[in-house]
Tab-separated table of C-alpha atoms in Angstrom:
chain	number	residue	atom	x	y	z
A	1	UNK	CA	0.000	0.000	0.000
A	2	UNK	CA	2.795	2.416	0.851
A	3	UNK	CA	4.525	1.622	-2.447
A	4	UNK	CA	1.355	2.322	-4.445
A	5	UNK	CA	0.617	5.550	-2.563
A	6	UNK	CA	4.205	6.750	-2.969
A	7	UNK	CA	4.246	6.026	-6.687
A	8	UNK	CA	0.802	7.576	-7.210
A	9	UNK	CA	1.694	10.720	-5.291
A	10	UNK	CA	4.904	11.132	-7.301
A	11	UNK	CA	3.087	10.535	-10.603
A	12	UNK	CA	0.470	13.186	-9.847
A	13	UNK	CA	3.038	15.705	-8.595
A	14	UNK	CA	5.356	15.199	-11.558
A	15	UNK	CA	2.622	15.062	-14.217
A	16	UNK	CA	3.741	18.336	-15.882
A	17	UNK	CA	7.278	16.973	-16.370
A	18	UNK	CA	7.303	14.203	-19.034
A	19	UNK	CA	10.957	13.297	-18.505
A	20	UNK	CA	10.422	12.048	-14.980
A	21	UNK	CA	6.708	11.412	-14.441
A	22	UNK	CA	7.053	7.692	-15.189
A	23	UNK	CA	10.645	6.880	-14.274
A	24	UNK	CA	10.716	8.387	-10.773
A	25	UNK	CA	7.407	6.828	-9.583
A	26	UNK	CA	8.622	3.462	-10.905
A	27	UNK	CA	11.832	3.771	-8.877
A	28	UNK	CA	9.830	4.698	-5.776
A	29	UNK	CA	7.523	1.724	-6.293
A	30	UNK	CA	10.397	-0.725	-6.711
A	31	UNK	CA	12.364	0.722	-3.797
A	32	UNK	CA	9.487	0.560	-1.300
A	33	UNK	CA	8.599	-2.983	-2.384
A	34	UNK	CA	12.235	-4.063	-2.036
A	35	UNK	CA	12.280	-2.874	1.579
A	36	UNK	CA	10.152	-5.857	2.611
A	37	UNK	CA	13.282	-8.008	2.175
A	38	UNK	CA	16.194	-5.592	1.829
A	39	UNK	CA	15.405	-2.484	3.897
A	40	UNK	CA	18.738	-0.709	3.406
A	41	UNK	CA	18.886	-1.387	-0.334
A	42	UNK	CA	15.282	-0.364	-0.893
A	43	UNK	CA	15.596	2.860	1.107
A	44	UNK	CA	18.771	3.760	-0.772
A	45	UNK	CA	16.955	3.187	-4.087
A	46	UNK	CA	14.176	5.562	-2.997
A	47	UNK	CA	16.692	8.280	-2.098
A	48	UNK	CA	18.538	7.789	-5.404
A	49	UNK	CA	15.209	8.007	-7.223
A	50	UNK	CA	14.639	11.430	-5.714
A	51	UNK	CA	18.102	12.522	-6.842
A	52	UNK	CA	17.470	11.087	-10.335
A	53	UNK	CA	14.308	13.147	-10.640
A	54	UNK	CA	16.129	16.330	-9.690
A	55	UNK	CA	18.901	15.548	-12.170
A	56	UNK	CA	16.388	15.027	-15.009
A	57	UNK	CA	14.585	18.314	-14.499
A	58	UNK	CA	12.118	17.934	-11.651
A	59	UNK	CA	11.774	21.197	-9.676
A	60	UNK	CA	13.735	21.370	-6.470
A	61	UNK	CA	10.714	22.544	-4.490
A	62	UNK	CA	8.606	19.627	-5.675
A	63	UNK	CA	7.176	17.349	-2.987
A	64	UNK	CA	7.119	14.335	-5.316
A	65	UNK	CA	9.480	12.305	-3.132
A	66	UNK	CA	7.986	13.346	0.195
A	67	UNK	CA	5.729	10.334	0.738
A	68	UNK	CA	8.235	7.810	-0.588
A	69	UNK	CA	11.173	9.314	1.313
A	70	UNK	CA	9.434	9.640	4.662
A	71	UNK	CA	7.812	6.229	4.298
A	72	UNK	CA	11.170	4.674	3.476
A	73	UNK	CA	12.756	6.302	6.544
A	74	UNK	CA	9.982	4.996	8.806
A	75	UNK	CA	10.336	1.469	7.407
A	76	UNK	CA	14.099	1.730	7.710
A	77	UNK	CA	13.795	2.612	11.393
A	78	UNK	CA	11.443	-0.322	11.875
A	79	UNK	CA	13.481	-2.942	10.049
A	80	UNK	CA	17.141	-1.971	10.150
A	81	UNK	CA	19.681	-0.922	12.736
A	82	UNK	CA	22.610	1.423	12.796
A	83	UNK	CA	25.206	1.555	11.341
A	84	UNK	CA	23.732	-0.242	8.317
A	85	UNK	CA	20.905	2.291	8.133
A	86	UNK	CA	23.444	5.093	7.677
A	87	UNK	CA	23.774	4.426	3.924
A	88	UNK	CA	20.270	5.563	2.905
A	89	UNK	CA	20.287	8.311	5.531
A	90	UNK	CA	23.524	9.738	4.134
A	91	UNK	CA	22.172	9.338	0.601
A	92	UNK	CA	19.073	11.347	1.521
A	93	UNK	CA	21.302	13.959	3.140
A	94	UNK	CA	23.421	14.188	-0.013
A	95	UNK	CA	20.370	14.620	-2.248
A	96	UNK	CA	19.017	17.407	-0.042
A	97	UNK	CA	22.334	19.245	0.149
A	98	UNK	CA	22.867	18.917	-3.607
A	99	UNK	CA	19.758	21.006	-4.346
A	100	UNK	CA	19.752	24.772	-4.500
A	101	UNK	CA	17.174	25.111	-1.750
A	102	UNK	CA	17.578	27.742	0.921
A	103	UNK	CA	19.522	26.603	3.978
A	104	UNK	CA	16.359	26.718	6.071
A	105	UNK	CA	14.613	24.331	3.702
A	106	UNK	CA	17.618	22.025	3.697
A	107	UNK	CA	17.677	21.905	7.489
A	108	UNK	CA	13.940	21.258	7.538
A	109	UNK	CA	14.331	18.419	5.049
A	110	UNK	CA	17.130	16.808	7.032
A	111	UNK	CA	15.180	17.143	10.266
A	112	UNK	CA	12.059	15.696	8.664
A	113	UNK	CA	13.873	12.626	7.338
A	114	UNK	CA	15.703	12.110	10.626
A	115	UNK	CA	12.425	12.415	12.527
A	116	UNK	CA	10.794	9.827	10.252
A	117	UNK	CA	13.632	7.403	10.978
A	118	UNK	CA	13.267	8.190	14.687
A	119	UNK	CA	9.543	7.420	14.577
A	120	UNK	CA	10.230	4.053	12.970
A	121	UNK	CA	12.977	3.279	15.485
A	122	UNK	CA	10.751	4.265	18.424
A	123	UNK	CA	7.887	2.126	17.195
A	124	UNK	CA	10.263	-0.805	16.686
A	125	UNK	CA	11.534	-0.529	20.260
A	126	UNK	CA	7.969	-0.418	21.553
A	127	UNK	CA	7.120	-3.479	19.459
A	128	UNK	CA	10.139	-5.347	20.843
A	129	UNK	CA	9.098	-4.559	24.422
A	130	UNK	CA	5.532	-5.669	23.741
A	131	UNK	CA	6.714	-8.879	22.070
A	132	UNK	CA	9.074	-9.668	24.953
A	133	UNK	CA	6.292	-9.108	27.486
A	134	UNK	CA	3.928	-11.374	25.554
A	135	UNK	CA	6.598	-14.073	25.294
A	136	UNK	CA	7.247	-13.897	29.045
A	137	UNK	CA	3.525	-14.168	29.698
A	138	UNK	CA	3.173	-17.194	27.421
A	139	UNK	CA	6.109	-18.839	29.199
A	140	UNK	CA	4.449	-18.248	32.556
A	141	UNK	CA	1.096	-19.575	31.400
A	142	UNK	CA	2.646	-22.629	29.753
A	143	UNK	CA	2.747	-24.323	33.159
A	144	UNK	CA	-0.415	-24.559	35.243
A	145	UNK	CA	-0.669	-22.856	38.595
A	146	UNK	CA	-0.987	-26.239	40.343
A	147	UNK	CA	2.191	-27.538	38.697
A	148	UNK	CA	4.132	-24.454	39.715
A	149	UNK	CA	2.746	-24.776	43.232
A	150	UNK	CA	3.855	-28.408	43.386
A	151	UNK	CA	7.360	-27.465	42.331
A	152	UNK	CA	7.551	-24.740	44.958
A	153	UNK	CA	6.065	-27.122	47.529
A	154	UNK	CA	8.728	-29.738	46.847
A	155	UNK	CA	11.423	-27.167	47.598
A	156	UNK	CA	9.656	-26.190	50.823
A	157	UNK	CA	9.297	-29.838	51.839
A	158	UNK	CA	13.019	-30.424	51.428
A	159	UNK	CA	13.816	-27.291	53.403
A	160	UNK	CA	11.519	-28.169	56.311
A	161	UNK	CA	12.671	-31.781	56.367
A	162	UNK	CA	16.321	-30.741	56.413
A	163	UNK	CA	15.673	-28.277	59.238
A	164	UNK	CA	13.815	-30.766	61.444
A	165	UNK	CA	16.262	-33.556	60.590
A	166	UNK	CA	19.247	-31.464	61.646
A	167	UNK	CA	17.597	-30.608	64.968
A	168	UNK	CA	16.582	-34.186	65.828
A	169	UNK	CA	19.845	-35.689	64.594
A	170	UNK	CA	21.955	-33.317	66.674
A	171	UNK	CA	19.878	-33.914	69.814
A	172	UNK	CA	19.807	-37.717	69.555
A	173	UNK	CA	23.478	-37.974	68.634
A	174	UNK	CA	24.511	-35.904	71.654
A	175	UNK	CA	22.180	-37.841	73.963
A	176	UNK	CA	23.648	-41.108	72.701
A	177	UNK	CA	27.193	-39.915	73.338
A	178	UNK	CA	26.255	-38.706	76.831
A	179	UNK	CA	24.527	-42.036	77.617
A	180	UNK	CA	27.567	-44.033	76.506
A	181	UNK	CA	29.859	-41.765	78.517
A	182	UNK	CA	27.744	-42.178	81.670
A	183	UNK	CA	27.348	-45.976	81.413
A	184	UNK	CA	30.668	-47.145	82.912
A	185	UNK	CA	30.575	-45.064	86.094
A	186	UNK	CA	26.926	-43.977	86.336
A	187	UNK	CA	28.264	-40.595	87.404
A	188	UNK	CA	25.580	-38.214	88.649
A	189	UNK	CA	26.909	-35.241	86.693
A	190	UNK	CA	26.991	-37.286	83.460
A	191	UNK	CA	23.399	-38.405	84.009
A	192	UNK	CA	22.380	-34.798	84.773
A	193	UNK	CA	23.965	-33.629	81.544
A	194	UNK	CA	22.052	-36.359	79.689
A	195	UNK	CA	18.724	-35.231	81.156
A	196	UNK	CA	19.553	-31.552	80.521
A	197	UNK	CA	20.316	-32.289	76.873
A	198	UNK	CA	17.035	-34.165	76.550
A	199	UNK	CA	15.105	-31.282	78.099
A	200	UNK	CA	16.753	-28.769	75.732
A	201	UNK	CA	15.914	-31.039	72.792
A	202	UNK	CA	12.275	-31.102	73.916
A	203	UNK	CA	12.275	-27.293	74.152
A	204	UNK	CA	13.776	-26.981	70.653
A	205	UNK	CA	11.162	-29.335	69.230
A	206	UNK	CA	8.352	-27.465	70.950
A	207	UNK	CA	9.613	-24.192	69.517
A	208	UNK	CA	9.826	-25.645	66.003
A	209	UNK	CA	6.386	-27.246	66.353
A	210	UNK	CA	4.936	-23.938	67.471
A	211	UNK	CA	6.381	-22.109	64.468
A	212	UNK	CA	5.197	-24.760	62.017
A	213	UNK	CA	1.701	-24.886	63.464
A	214	UNK	CA	1.394	-21.124	63.517
A	215	UNK	CA	2.536	-20.817	59.895
A	216	UNK	CA	0.390	-23.747	58.822
A	217	UNK	CA	-2.850	-22.529	60.393
A	218	UNK	CA	-2.426	-18.906	59.337
A	219	UNK	CA	-4.813	-18.188	56.465
A	220	UNK	CA	-2.811	-17.599	53.324
A	221	UNK	CA	-3.450	-14.202	51.853
A	222	UNK	CA	-2.755	-12.864	48.435
A	223	UNK	CA	0.422	-10.791	48.621
A	224	UNK	CA	-0.470	-7.161	48.934
A	225	UNK	CA	-0.158	-5.215	45.748
A	226	UNK	CA	2.242	-2.378	45.685
A	227	UNK	CA	0.430	0.876	46.389
A	228	UNK	CA	-0.375	2.728	43.211
A	229	UNK	CA	1.092	6.177	43.381
A	230	UNK	CA	-1.266	8.911	42.269
A	231	UNK	CA	-0.644	9.897	38.707
A	232	UNK	CA	1.277	13.109	38.748
A	233	UNK	CA	1.058	15.698	36.081
A	234	UNK	CA	4.208	15.595	33.953
A	235	UNK	CA	6.811	18.230	34.772
A	236	UNK	CA	6.720	21.303	32.593
A	237	UNK	CA	10.439	22.080	32.890
A	238	UNK	CA	11.512	19.879	29.979
A	239	UNK	CA	8.750	21.228	27.721
A	240	UNK	CA	9.599	24.795	28.705
A	241	UNK	CA	13.253	24.194	27.864
A	242	UNK	CA	12.220	22.701	24.514
A	243	UNK	CA	10.149	25.796	23.829
A	244	UNK	CA	13.091	28.094	24.569
A	245	UNK	CA	15.342	26.108	22.220
A	246	UNK	CA	12.745	26.208	19.441
A	247	UNK	CA	12.322	29.963	19.943
A	248	UNK	CA	16.071	30.333	19.570
A	249	UNK	CA	16.041	28.352	16.323
A	250	UNK	CA	13.117	30.370	14.955
A	251	UNK	CA	14.853	33.643	15.846
A	252	UNK	CA	18.071	32.519	14.177
A	253	UNK	CA	16.218	31.558	11.003
A	254	UNK	CA	14.379	34.896	10.947
A	255	UNK	CA	17.606	36.848	11.343
A	256	UNK	CA	19.321	34.846	8.589
A	257	UNK	CA	16.541	34.744	6.037
A	258	UNK	CA	14.058	37.552	6.541
A	259	UNK	CA	15.443	40.059	8.981
A	260	UNK	CA	13.722	42.879	7.027
A	261	UNK	CA	10.254	41.409	7.702
A	262	UNK	CA	8.328	41.772	10.970
A	263	UNK	CA	9.108	39.038	13.493
A	264	UNK	CA	6.739	36.028	13.263
A	265	UNK	CA	5.056	36.601	16.614
A	266	UNK	CA	2.078	34.412	15.779
A	267	UNK	CA	4.340	31.478	14.960
A	268	UNK	CA	6.258	32.184	18.170
A	269	UNK	CA	2.975	31.871	20.093
A	270	UNK	CA	2.302	28.545	18.366
A	271	UNK	CA	5.765	27.317	19.328
A	272	UNK	CA	5.201	28.491	22.913
A	273	UNK	CA	2.226	26.137	23.189
A	274	UNK	CA	4.756	23.288	23.441
A	275	UNK	CA	5.178	24.226	27.122
A	276	UNK	CA	1.634	22.931	27.795
A	277	UNK	CA	1.666	19.939	25.466
A	278	UNK	CA	1.622	17.315	28.248
A	279	UNK	CA	-0.024	19.229	31.067
A	280	UNK	CA	-2.926	20.595	29.011
A	281	UNK	CA	-2.834	19.155	25.465
A	282	UNK	CA	-6.189	20.528	24.332
A	283	UNK	CA	-5.334	24.055	25.478
A	284	UNK	CA	-1.917	23.797	23.826
A	285	UNK	CA	-3.507	22.865	20.499
A	286	UNK	CA	-5.966	25.762	20.638
A	287	UNK	CA	-3.199	28.222	21.541
A	288	UNK	CA	-1.060	26.949	18.660
A	289	UNK	CA	-4.007	27.231	16.242
A	290	UNK	CA	-4.681	30.795	17.405
A	291	UNK	CA	-1.028	31.712	16.900
A	292	UNK	CA	-1.000	30.338	13.358
A	293	UNK	CA	-4.201	32.168	12.451
A	294	UNK	CA	-2.752	35.391	13.840
A	295	UNK	CA	0.381	34.793	11.781
A	296	UNK	CA	-1.670	34.323	8.612
A	297	UNK	CA	-3.803	37.442	8.974
A	298	UNK	CA	-1.218	39.636	10.668
A	299	UNK	CA	0.332	40.656	7.393
A	300	UNK	CA	3.544	38.756	8.067
A	301	UNK	CA	3.971	35.717	5.795
A	302	UNK	CA	5.762	32.816	7.392
A	303	UNK	CA	7.904	30.118	5.866
A	304	UNK	CA	7.529	26.719	7.502
A	305	UNK	CA	10.818	26.214	9.324
A	306	UNK	CA	12.395	23.592	11.566
A	307	UNK	CA	11.184	25.181	14.812
A	308	UNK	CA	7.502	25.277	13.852
A	309	UNK	CA	7.727	21.822	12.283
A	310	UNK	CA	9.107	20.305	15.493
A	311	UNK	CA	6.515	22.146	17.569
A	312	UNK	CA	3.641	20.828	15.450
A	313	UNK	CA	5.002	17.280	15.628
A	314	UNK	CA	5.348	17.412	19.427
A	315	UNK	CA	1.845	18.812	19.884
A	316	UNK	CA	0.247	16.169	17.682
A	317	UNK	CA	2.265	13.340	19.258
A	318	UNK	CA	1.188	14.238	22.788
A	319	UNK	CA	-2.462	14.739	21.854
A	320	UNK	CA	-2.898	11.509	19.926
A	321	UNK	CA	-1.233	9.649	22.806
A	322	UNK	CA	-3.846	11.024	25.238
A	323	UNK	CA	-6.711	9.721	23.051
A	324	UNK	CA	-9.510	11.556	24.820
A	325	UNK	CA	-12.346	12.912	22.635
A	326	UNK	CA	-11.867	16.529	23.704
A	327	UNK	CA	-8.159	16.496	22.990
A	328	UNK	CA	-8.552	14.710	19.680
A	329	UNK	CA	-11.227	17.206	18.651
A	330	UNK	CA	-8.731	20.004	19.274
A	331	UNK	CA	-6.626	18.597	16.422
A	332	UNK	CA	-9.146	19.903	13.896
A	333	UNK	CA	-8.533	23.639	14.465
A	334	UNK	CA	-4.775	23.035	14.594
A	335	UNK	CA	-4.823	21.194	11.267
A	336	UNK	CA	-6.989	23.908	9.694
A	337	UNK	CA	-4.723	26.671	10.996
A	338	UNK	CA	-1.615	24.845	9.781
A	339	UNK	CA	-3.046	24.506	6.289
A	340	UNK	CA	-4.098	28.162	6.392
A	341	UNK	CA	-0.655	29.475	7.282
A	342	UNK	CA	1.277	27.290	4.832
A	343	UNK	CA	-1.060	27.335	1.817
A	344	UNK	CA	0.035	30.693	0.354
A	345	UNK	CA	3.646	29.531	0.083
A	346	UNK	CA	4.682	27.922	-3.178
A	347	UNK	CA	7.564	25.920	-1.733
A	348	UNK	CA	5.852	22.662	-0.774
A	349	UNK	CA	5.250	23.952	2.752
A	350	UNK	CA	1.655	22.743	2.574
A	351	UNK	CA	2.696	19.199	1.681
A	352	UNK	CA	5.407	19.153	4.344
A	353	UNK	CA	2.979	20.391	6.996
A	354	UNK	CA	0.485	17.673	6.068
A	355	UNK	CA	3.251	15.070	6.272
A	356	UNK	CA	4.245	16.337	9.723
A	357	UNK	CA	0.701	16.232	11.099
A	358	UNK	CA	-0.118	12.851	9.586
A	359	UNK	CA	3.240	11.260	10.375
A	360	UNK	CA	3.285	12.419	13.989
A	361	UNK	CA	-0.300	11.285	14.504
A	362	UNK	CA	0.200	7.821	13.028
A	363	UNK	CA	3.521	7.334	14.795
A	364	UNK	CA	2.063	8.346	18.148
A	365	UNK	CA	-0.929	6.060	17.659
A	366	UNK	CA	1.261	3.069	16.786
A	367	UNK	CA	3.681	3.694	19.671
A	368	UNK	CA	1.000	4.163	22.312
A	369	UNK	CA	-0.937	1.117	21.105
A	370	UNK	CA	2.184	-1.041	21.434
A	371	UNK	CA	2.919	0.435	24.861
A	372	UNK	CA	-0.618	-0.429	25.975
A	373	UNK	CA	-0.045	-4.007	24.832
A	374	UNK	CA	3.205	-4.115	26.789
A	375	UNK	CA	1.524	-2.792	29.944
A	376	UNK	CA	-1.369	-5.233	29.572
A	377	UNK	CA	0.981	-8.200	29.230
A	378	UNK	CA	3.015	-7.026	32.227
A	379	UNK	CA	-0.131	-6.645	34.342
A	380	UNK	CA	-1.309	-10.137	33.364
A	381	UNK	CA	2.109	-11.548	34.268
A	382	UNK	CA	1.950	-9.920	37.686
A	383	UNK	CA	-1.568	-11.266	38.268
A	384	UNK	CA	-0.507	-14.778	37.286
A	385	UNK	CA	2.550	-14.608	39.532
A	386	UNK	CA	0.377	-13.535	42.453
A	387	UNK	CA	-1.966	-16.472	41.816
A	388	UNK	CA	1.005	-18.818	41.960
A	389	UNK	CA	2.150	-17.227	45.217
A	390	UNK	CA	-1.301	-17.713	46.720
A	391	UNK	CA	-1.432	-21.375	45.689
A	392	UNK	CA	2.076	-21.949	47.031
A	393	UNK	CA	1.234	-20.229	50.324
A	394	UNK	CA	-1.781	-22.487	50.839
A	395	UNK	CA	0.134	-25.661	49.957
A	396	UNK	CA	3.118	-24.721	52.122
A	397	UNK	CA	0.807	-24.121	55.080
A	398	UNK	CA	-0.596	-27.627	54.765
A	399	UNK	CA	2.878	-29.099	54.398
A	400	UNK	CA	4.067	-27.371	57.556
A	401	UNK	CA	1.158	-28.859	59.477
A	402	UNK	CA	2.064	-32.295	58.112
A	403	UNK	CA	5.698	-31.873	59.173
A	404	UNK	CA	4.546	-30.702	62.615
A	405	UNK	CA	2.426	-33.838	63.002
A	406	UNK	CA	5.347	-36.042	62.030
A	407	UNK	CA	7.644	-34.289	64.488
A	408	UNK	CA	5.093	-34.653	67.273
A	409	UNK	CA	4.199	-38.281	66.573
A	410	UNK	CA	7.669	-39.631	65.803
A	411	UNK	CA	10.508	-37.397	66.906
A	412	UNK	CA	8.932	-36.026	70.084
A	413	UNK	CA	7.809	-39.501	71.113
A	414	UNK	CA	11.251	-40.973	70.543
A	415	UNK	CA	13.022	-38.276	72.544
A	416	UNK	CA	10.398	-38.687	75.269
A	417	UNK	CA	11.230	-42.398	75.531
A	418	UNK	CA	14.950	-41.531	75.714
A	419	UNK	CA	14.195	-39.076	78.520
A	420	UNK	CA	12.226	-41.828	80.353
A	421	UNK	CA	15.139	-44.295	80.212
A	422	UNK	CA	17.545	-41.551	81.347
A	423	UNK	CA	15.311	-41.016	84.399
A	424	UNK	CA	15.329	-44.788	85.116
A	425	UNK	CA	19.138	-44.786	84.999
A	426	UNK	CA	19.289	-41.860	87.416
A	427	UNK	CA	16.886	-43.529	89.879
A	428	UNK	CA	18.491	-47.005	89.821
A	429	UNK	CA	22.145	-46.030	89.614
A	430	UNK	CA	22.802	-47.181	93.201
A	431	UNK	CA	20.009	-49.690	93.885
A	432	UNK	CA	20.290	-51.645	90.627
A	433	UNK	CA	23.352	-50.639	88.536
A	434	UNK	CA	22.638	-53.375	85.983
A	435	UNK	CA	19.154	-51.996	85.284
A	436	UNK	CA	20.591	-48.456	85.112
A	437	UNK	CA	23.151	-49.503	82.522
A	438	UNK	CA	20.438	-51.325	80.544
A	439	UNK	CA	18.397	-48.128	80.517
A	440	UNK	CA	21.391	-46.206	79.190
A	441	UNK	CA	21.831	-48.874	76.511
A	442	UNK	CA	18.213	-48.249	75.528
A	443	UNK	CA	18.957	-44.532	75.280
A	444	UNK	CA	21.934	-45.222	73.021
């Protein structure tokens, strides 16, 4: 579609020039089509086609290559990376510089082509982020919540088992050693140390049982979501600085090109609206439209320059990104005012202004739509992760209760029996040494 539109636009624009009205559109058509497989080669062909038209007699102010050139730069930003993309960019730069256009028009052309490449690059980055988020989400959803919970539960089971095993193993091993040490002499202090170690083991088990039971009976709750900070209005400092820079560029251009004419105050007002482009987009558009209308009827003709072009692109980008009916409706007076202020000029300003408005609007729409997809995928990933955490919390609670039951029924009972035999040894150490030693053997 882009190839057909580019060729058709060039054919209509170059209709009065028989030498190029067929050749140049054909080159544009072939170059755009070639970009589907060879982006750098196709974009270079488009730029060379523009230079060929100029060499064969097409007027330098003609906008015949505007659609093809900007479209090629957008596709190049989408499908190719630096430094390979430098070849067509430098070719476009060479074609623009080779013309006898005024320096202001050359700068505007370079900025327009660079901006088109930037739009394509920005959209590509947004598409890569959205694709990565979708891939991560698909990877998460490839395994059921229950399966993920089972895997997490297995890790928790090993951890709890290792913890309880270490505690019981240390206690029983030390009690065994103390029982064997006390057996030959039935010394009172040795038997006291044996009973003390058993009592400390019971205390340790009770503490562990209490923790496990408390964690197991506590109702699992979905992890609390991070508090959502209130959406703050974007800072105006960066936009104000941008406005000052654009005013400086506009003043420089006026001093260089048309210092004898009145200063373009209406255009300066339109550029100043950039300060409000994110804080109050609708108001910024209306202020810019009013400035352009004042410029048109104030008796001071204005040539579309880099500063106003950048300002219009920024205003349209921010407004289309907001996508509220009131703000989108404010685009209509801005578009009408832009056409009004550029129409009297016979230097393709009207076509360039239309390309700026349309290109910025489409680029903003594509970028914001991809960003919404990225945010949606990220939110779904977070929701799925929280579901897994909830399932794991419930399963881990049940596992802790099971481990607590095992500790109580097996380990606590065994240590209790060891404590009982240690008491028998202490009681019978003098009256029946044989029975006392047998009791210590039972402990061991």
